mmCIF file of C-alpha atoms and ligand atoms in Angstrom:
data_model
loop_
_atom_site.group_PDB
_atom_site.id
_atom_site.type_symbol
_atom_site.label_atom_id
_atom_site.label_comp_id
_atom_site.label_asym_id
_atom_site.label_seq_id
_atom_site.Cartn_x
_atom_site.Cartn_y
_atom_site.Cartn_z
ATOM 1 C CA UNK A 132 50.034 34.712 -178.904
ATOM 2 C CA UNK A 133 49.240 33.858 -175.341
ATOM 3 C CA UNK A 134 51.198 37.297 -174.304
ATOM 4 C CA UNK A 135 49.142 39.322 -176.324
ATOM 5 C CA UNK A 136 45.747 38.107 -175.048
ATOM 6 C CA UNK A 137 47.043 38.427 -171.236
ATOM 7 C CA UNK A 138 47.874 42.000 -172.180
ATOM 8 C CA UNK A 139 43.832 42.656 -173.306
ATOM 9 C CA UNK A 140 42.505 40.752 -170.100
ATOM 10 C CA UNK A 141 44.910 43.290 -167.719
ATOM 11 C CA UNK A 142 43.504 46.211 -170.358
ATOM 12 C CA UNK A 143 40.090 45.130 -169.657
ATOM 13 C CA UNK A 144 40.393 44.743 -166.263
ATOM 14 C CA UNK A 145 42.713 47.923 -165.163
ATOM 15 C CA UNK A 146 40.747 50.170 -167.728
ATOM 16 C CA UNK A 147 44.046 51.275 -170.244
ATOM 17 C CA UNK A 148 43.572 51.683 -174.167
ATOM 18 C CA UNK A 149 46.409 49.107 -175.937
ATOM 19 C CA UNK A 150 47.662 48.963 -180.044
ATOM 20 C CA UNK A 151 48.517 45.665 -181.702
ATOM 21 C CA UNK A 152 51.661 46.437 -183.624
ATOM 22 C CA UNK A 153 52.321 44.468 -186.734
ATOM 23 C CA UNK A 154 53.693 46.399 -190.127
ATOM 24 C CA UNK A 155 50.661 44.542 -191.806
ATOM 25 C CA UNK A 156 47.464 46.223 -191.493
ATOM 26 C CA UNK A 157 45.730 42.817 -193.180
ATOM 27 C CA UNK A 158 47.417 40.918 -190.468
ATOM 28 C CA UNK A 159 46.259 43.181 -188.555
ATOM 29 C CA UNK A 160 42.683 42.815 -188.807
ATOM 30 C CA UNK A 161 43.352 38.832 -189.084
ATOM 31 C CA UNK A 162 45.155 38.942 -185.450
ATOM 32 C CA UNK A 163 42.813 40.831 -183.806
ATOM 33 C CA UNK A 164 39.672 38.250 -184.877
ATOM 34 C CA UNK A 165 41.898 35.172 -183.587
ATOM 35 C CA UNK A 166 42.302 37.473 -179.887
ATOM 36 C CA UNK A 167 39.475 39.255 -179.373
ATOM 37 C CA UNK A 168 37.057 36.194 -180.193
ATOM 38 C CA UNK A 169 37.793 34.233 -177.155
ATOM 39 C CA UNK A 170 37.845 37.484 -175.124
ATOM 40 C CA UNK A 171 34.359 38.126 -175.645
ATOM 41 C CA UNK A 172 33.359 35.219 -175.285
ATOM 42 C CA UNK A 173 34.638 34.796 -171.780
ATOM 43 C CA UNK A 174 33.132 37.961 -170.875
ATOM 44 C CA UNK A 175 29.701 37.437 -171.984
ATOM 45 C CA UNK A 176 30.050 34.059 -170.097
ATOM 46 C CA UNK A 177 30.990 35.943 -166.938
ATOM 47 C CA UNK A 178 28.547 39.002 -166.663
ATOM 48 C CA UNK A 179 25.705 38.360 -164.785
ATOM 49 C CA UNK A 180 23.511 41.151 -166.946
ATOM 50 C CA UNK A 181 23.694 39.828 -170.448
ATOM 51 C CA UNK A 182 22.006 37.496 -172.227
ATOM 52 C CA UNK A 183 23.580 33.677 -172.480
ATOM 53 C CA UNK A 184 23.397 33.955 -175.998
ATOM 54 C CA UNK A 185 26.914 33.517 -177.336
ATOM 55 C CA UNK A 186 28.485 37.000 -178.806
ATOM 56 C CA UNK A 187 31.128 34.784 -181.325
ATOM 57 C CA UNK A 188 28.190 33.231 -182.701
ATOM 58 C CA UNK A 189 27.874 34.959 -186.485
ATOM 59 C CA UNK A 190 23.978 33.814 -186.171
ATOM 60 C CA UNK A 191 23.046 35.801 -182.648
ATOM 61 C CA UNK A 192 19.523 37.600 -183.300
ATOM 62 C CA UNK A 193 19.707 41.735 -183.321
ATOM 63 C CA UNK A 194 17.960 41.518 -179.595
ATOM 64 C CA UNK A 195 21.275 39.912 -177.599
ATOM 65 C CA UNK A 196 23.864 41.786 -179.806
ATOM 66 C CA UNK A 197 21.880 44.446 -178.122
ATOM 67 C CA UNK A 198 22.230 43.199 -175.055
ATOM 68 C CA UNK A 199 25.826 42.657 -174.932
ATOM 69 C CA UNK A 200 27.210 45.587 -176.850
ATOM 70 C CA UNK A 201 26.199 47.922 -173.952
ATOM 71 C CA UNK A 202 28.529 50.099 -172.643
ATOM 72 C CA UNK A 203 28.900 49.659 -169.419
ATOM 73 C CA UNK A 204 30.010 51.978 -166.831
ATOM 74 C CA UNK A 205 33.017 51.932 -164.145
ATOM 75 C CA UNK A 206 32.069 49.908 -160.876
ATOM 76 C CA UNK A 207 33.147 52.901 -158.942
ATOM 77 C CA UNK A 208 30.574 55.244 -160.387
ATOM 78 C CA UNK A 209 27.460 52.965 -159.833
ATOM 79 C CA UNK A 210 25.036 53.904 -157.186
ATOM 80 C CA UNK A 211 26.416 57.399 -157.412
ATOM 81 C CA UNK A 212 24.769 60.179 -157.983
ATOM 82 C CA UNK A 213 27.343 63.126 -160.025
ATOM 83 C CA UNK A 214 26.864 66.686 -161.268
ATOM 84 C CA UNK A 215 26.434 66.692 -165.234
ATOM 85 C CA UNK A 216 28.984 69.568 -165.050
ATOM 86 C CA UNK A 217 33.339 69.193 -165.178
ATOM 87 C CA UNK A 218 35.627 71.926 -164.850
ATOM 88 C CA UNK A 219 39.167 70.793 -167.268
ATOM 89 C CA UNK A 220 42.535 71.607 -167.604
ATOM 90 C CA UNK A 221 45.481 70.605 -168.472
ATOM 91 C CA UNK A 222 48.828 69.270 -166.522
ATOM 92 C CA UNK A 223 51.303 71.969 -167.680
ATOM 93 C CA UNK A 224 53.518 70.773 -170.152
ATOM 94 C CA UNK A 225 51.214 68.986 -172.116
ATOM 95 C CA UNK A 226 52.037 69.122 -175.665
ATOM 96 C CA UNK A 227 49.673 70.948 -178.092
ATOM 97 C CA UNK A 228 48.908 67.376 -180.064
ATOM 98 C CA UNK A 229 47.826 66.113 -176.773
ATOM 99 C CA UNK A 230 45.973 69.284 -176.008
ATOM 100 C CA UNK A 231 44.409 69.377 -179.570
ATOM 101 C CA UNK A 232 43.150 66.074 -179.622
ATOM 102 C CA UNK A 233 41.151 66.199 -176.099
ATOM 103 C CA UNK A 234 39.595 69.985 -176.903
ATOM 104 C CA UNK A 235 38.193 67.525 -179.990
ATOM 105 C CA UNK A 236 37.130 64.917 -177.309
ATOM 106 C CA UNK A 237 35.815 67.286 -175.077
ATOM 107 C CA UNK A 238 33.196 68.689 -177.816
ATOM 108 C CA UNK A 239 32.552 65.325 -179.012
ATOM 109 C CA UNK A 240 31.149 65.024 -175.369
ATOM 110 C CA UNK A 241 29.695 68.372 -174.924
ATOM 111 C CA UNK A 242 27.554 67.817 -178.192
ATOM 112 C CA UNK A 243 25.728 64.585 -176.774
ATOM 113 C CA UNK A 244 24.184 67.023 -173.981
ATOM 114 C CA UNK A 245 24.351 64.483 -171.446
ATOM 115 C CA UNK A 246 27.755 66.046 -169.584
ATOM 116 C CA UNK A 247 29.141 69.505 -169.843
ATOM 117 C CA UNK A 248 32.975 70.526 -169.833
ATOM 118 C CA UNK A 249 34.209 73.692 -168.795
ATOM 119 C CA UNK A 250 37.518 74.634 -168.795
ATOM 120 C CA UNK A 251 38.705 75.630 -164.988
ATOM 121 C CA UNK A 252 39.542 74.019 -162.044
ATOM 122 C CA UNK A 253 36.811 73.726 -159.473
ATOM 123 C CA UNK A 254 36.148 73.451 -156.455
ATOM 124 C CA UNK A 255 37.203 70.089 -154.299
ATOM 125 C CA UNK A 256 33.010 69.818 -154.273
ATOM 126 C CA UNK A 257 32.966 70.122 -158.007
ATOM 127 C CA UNK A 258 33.779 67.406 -160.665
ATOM 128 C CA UNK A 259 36.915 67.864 -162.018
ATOM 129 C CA UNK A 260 39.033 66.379 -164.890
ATOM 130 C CA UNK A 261 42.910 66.658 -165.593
ATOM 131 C CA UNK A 262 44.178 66.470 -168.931
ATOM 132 C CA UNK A 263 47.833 64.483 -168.534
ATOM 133 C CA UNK A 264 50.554 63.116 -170.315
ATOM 134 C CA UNK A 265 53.175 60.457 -169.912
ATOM 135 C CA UNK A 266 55.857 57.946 -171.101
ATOM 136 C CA UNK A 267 56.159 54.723 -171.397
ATOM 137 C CA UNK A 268 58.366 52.592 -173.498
ATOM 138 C CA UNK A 269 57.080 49.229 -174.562
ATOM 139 C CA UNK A 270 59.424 46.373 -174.069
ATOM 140 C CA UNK A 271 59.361 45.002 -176.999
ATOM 141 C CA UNK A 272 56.354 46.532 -179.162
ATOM 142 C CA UNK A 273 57.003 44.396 -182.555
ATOM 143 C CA UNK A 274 55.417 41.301 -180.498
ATOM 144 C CA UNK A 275 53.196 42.873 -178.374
ATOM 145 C CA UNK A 276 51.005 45.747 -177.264
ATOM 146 C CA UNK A 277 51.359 49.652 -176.934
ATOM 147 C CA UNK A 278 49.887 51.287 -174.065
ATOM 148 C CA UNK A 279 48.426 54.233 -175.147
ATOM 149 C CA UNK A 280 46.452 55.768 -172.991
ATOM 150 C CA UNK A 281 45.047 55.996 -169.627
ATOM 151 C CA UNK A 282 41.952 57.265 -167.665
ATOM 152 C CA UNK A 283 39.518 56.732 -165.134
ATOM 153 C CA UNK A 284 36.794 58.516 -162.145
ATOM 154 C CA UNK A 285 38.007 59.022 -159.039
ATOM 155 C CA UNK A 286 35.297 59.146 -156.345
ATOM 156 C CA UNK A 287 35.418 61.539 -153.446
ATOM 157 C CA UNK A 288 32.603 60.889 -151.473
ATOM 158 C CA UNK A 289 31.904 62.940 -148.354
ATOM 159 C CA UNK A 290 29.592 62.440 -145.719
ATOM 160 C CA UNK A 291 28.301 64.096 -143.035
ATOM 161 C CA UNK A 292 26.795 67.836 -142.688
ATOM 162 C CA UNK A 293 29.107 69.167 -145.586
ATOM 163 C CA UNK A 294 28.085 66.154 -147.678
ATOM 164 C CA UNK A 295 28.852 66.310 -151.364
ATOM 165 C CA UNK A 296 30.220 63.688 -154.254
ATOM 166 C CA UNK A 297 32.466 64.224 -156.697
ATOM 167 C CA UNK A 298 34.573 63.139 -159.555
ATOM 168 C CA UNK A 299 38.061 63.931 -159.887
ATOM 169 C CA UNK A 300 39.238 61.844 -163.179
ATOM 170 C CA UNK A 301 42.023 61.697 -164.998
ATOM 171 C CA UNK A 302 42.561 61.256 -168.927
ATOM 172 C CA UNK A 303 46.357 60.800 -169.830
ATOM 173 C CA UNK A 304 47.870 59.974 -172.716
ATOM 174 C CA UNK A 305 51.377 57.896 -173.766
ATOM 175 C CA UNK A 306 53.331 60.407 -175.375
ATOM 176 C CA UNK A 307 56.411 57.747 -176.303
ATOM 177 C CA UNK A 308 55.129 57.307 -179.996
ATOM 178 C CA UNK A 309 54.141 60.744 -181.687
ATOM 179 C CA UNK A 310 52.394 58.956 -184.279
ATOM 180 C CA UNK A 311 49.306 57.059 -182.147
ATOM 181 C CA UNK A 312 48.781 60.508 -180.191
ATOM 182 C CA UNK A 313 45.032 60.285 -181.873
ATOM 183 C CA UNK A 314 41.822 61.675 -181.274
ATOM 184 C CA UNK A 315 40.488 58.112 -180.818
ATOM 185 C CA UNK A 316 42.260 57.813 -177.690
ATOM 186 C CA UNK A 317 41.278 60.686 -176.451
ATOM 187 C CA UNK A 318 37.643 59.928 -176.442
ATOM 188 C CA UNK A 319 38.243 56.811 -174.903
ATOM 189 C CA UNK A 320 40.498 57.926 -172.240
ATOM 190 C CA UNK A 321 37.937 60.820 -171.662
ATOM 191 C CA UNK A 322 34.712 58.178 -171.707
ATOM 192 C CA UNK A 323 36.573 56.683 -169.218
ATOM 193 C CA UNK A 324 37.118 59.564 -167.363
ATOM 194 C CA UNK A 325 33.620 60.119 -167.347
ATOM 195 C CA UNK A 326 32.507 56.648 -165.973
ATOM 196 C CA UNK A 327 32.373 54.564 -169.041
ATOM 197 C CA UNK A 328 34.005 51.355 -169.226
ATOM 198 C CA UNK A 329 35.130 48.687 -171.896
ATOM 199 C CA UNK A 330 32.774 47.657 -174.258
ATOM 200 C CA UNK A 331 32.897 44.670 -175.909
ATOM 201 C CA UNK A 332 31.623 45.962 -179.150
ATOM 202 C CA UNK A 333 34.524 46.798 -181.450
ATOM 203 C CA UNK A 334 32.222 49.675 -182.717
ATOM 204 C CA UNK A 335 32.531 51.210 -179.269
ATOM 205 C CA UNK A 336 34.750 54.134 -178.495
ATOM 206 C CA UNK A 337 35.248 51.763 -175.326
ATOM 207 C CA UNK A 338 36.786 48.836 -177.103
ATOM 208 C CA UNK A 339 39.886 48.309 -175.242
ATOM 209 C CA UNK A 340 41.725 47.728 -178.573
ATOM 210 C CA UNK A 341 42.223 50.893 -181.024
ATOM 211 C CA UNK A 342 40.190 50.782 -183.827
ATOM 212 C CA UNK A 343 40.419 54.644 -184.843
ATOM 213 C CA UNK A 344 36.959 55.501 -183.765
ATOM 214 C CA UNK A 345 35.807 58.939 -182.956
ATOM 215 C CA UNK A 346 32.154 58.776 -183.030
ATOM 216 C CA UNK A 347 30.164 57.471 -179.991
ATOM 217 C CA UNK A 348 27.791 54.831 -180.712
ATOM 218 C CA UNK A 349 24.062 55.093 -179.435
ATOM 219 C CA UNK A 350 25.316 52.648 -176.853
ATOM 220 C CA UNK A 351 27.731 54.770 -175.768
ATOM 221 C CA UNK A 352 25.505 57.495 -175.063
ATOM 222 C CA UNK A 353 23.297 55.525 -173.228
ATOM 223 C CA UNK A 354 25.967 54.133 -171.314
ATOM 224 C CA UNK A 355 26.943 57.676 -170.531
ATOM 225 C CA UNK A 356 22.997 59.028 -169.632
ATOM 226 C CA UNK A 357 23.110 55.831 -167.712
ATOM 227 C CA UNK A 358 25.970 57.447 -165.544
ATOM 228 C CA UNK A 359 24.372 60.556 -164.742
ATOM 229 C CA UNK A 360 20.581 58.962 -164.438
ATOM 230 C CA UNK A 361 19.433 60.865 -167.111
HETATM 231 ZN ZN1 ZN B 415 40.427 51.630 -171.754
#
């Protein structure tokens, strides 16, 4: 118990997507309640830019669950200004699941209109994304966590007369258990890619816990306009 709700602080803190495992998909959802309760809780406690209103509170008005189901964005992409436009690709020898299941991510993006995916490479003054792919054995997975993704914006910032800003991000994806190589993960390793980051709304694409979700949420979009001032 106390293992598995370190493992979703360090998920919410370093920015990777995590699975409970249990056989028991009732237990499951019964688990996840008892963990993720006291999570969000904590974190509306400690943000500064929601409301006081308590989130575990089955009574909170529409107004604060508002408020604190934002998605927010990455701390290293605020108070910059990006290009709407990314040129992908893909580390070589990524698998075609992987590869499948991010070309769906990527249009899931595209079609919001706020950012705009190209396959290339760029330019080092150009935002830039690489598809990856690695492995990574749980310990011991029946009483803890699966890792099963990763992602993030990387920041190049130069000053000076040949001034520019860009993102180089990376979207990867744990390619130990064939099975949870998903399209959910994919948009969320890819939101985070693009400057999102967790959401405390298990609705979100950004929830650092699977929950299978592929569609963004209007929060999500806004969190994502909110990245690229639009
Ligand atoms: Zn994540």
């Amino acid at each position: 118990m106390k293992r598995k709700s370190w493992l979703m602080w360090l998920a919410l803190v370093i920015g990777f997507l995590i699975i409970p495992v249990t056989d028991n998909a009732e237990r499951l959802s019964s688990e996840l309640r008892q963990h993720i309760e006291p999570l969000v809780a904590k974190l509306v406690a400690l943000s500064p830019t929601t409301t006081t209103s308590k989130k575990t509170d089955k009574q909170t008005n529409d107004e604060s669950a508002i408020a604190t189901d934002k998605t927010p964005m990455e701390s290293n992409v605020q108070g910059v200004t990006l290009s709407r436009t990314y040129y992908y690709h893909f580390a070589s020898g990524t698998p075609q699941a992987v590869k499948t299941v991010f070309e769906e991510a990527i249009k899931t993006y595209n079609q919001t209109g706020v950012v705009k995916l190209v396959r290339g490479t760029g330019t080092a003054k150009q935002n830039q994304i690489k598809f990856s792919f690695y492995r990574k054995v749980m310990a011991a997975p029946q009483q803890g966590t699966i890792e099963l993704g990763r992602g993030g914006p990387d920041i190049i910032i130069q000053t000076g007369l040949d001034h520019y800003v860009a993102n180089h991000a990376l979207a990867s994806m744990n390619i130990t258990y064939p099975g949870l190589i998903k399209r959910s993960v994919a948009i969320h390793e890819l939101g985070h890619a693009l400057g999102l980051a967790h959401s405390t709304s298990q609705r979100s694409v950004m929830y650092p816990v699977d929950r299978g979700r592929t569609q963004l949420t209007n929060e999500d979009i806004n969190g994502l306009k909110a990245v690229y001032n639009q």
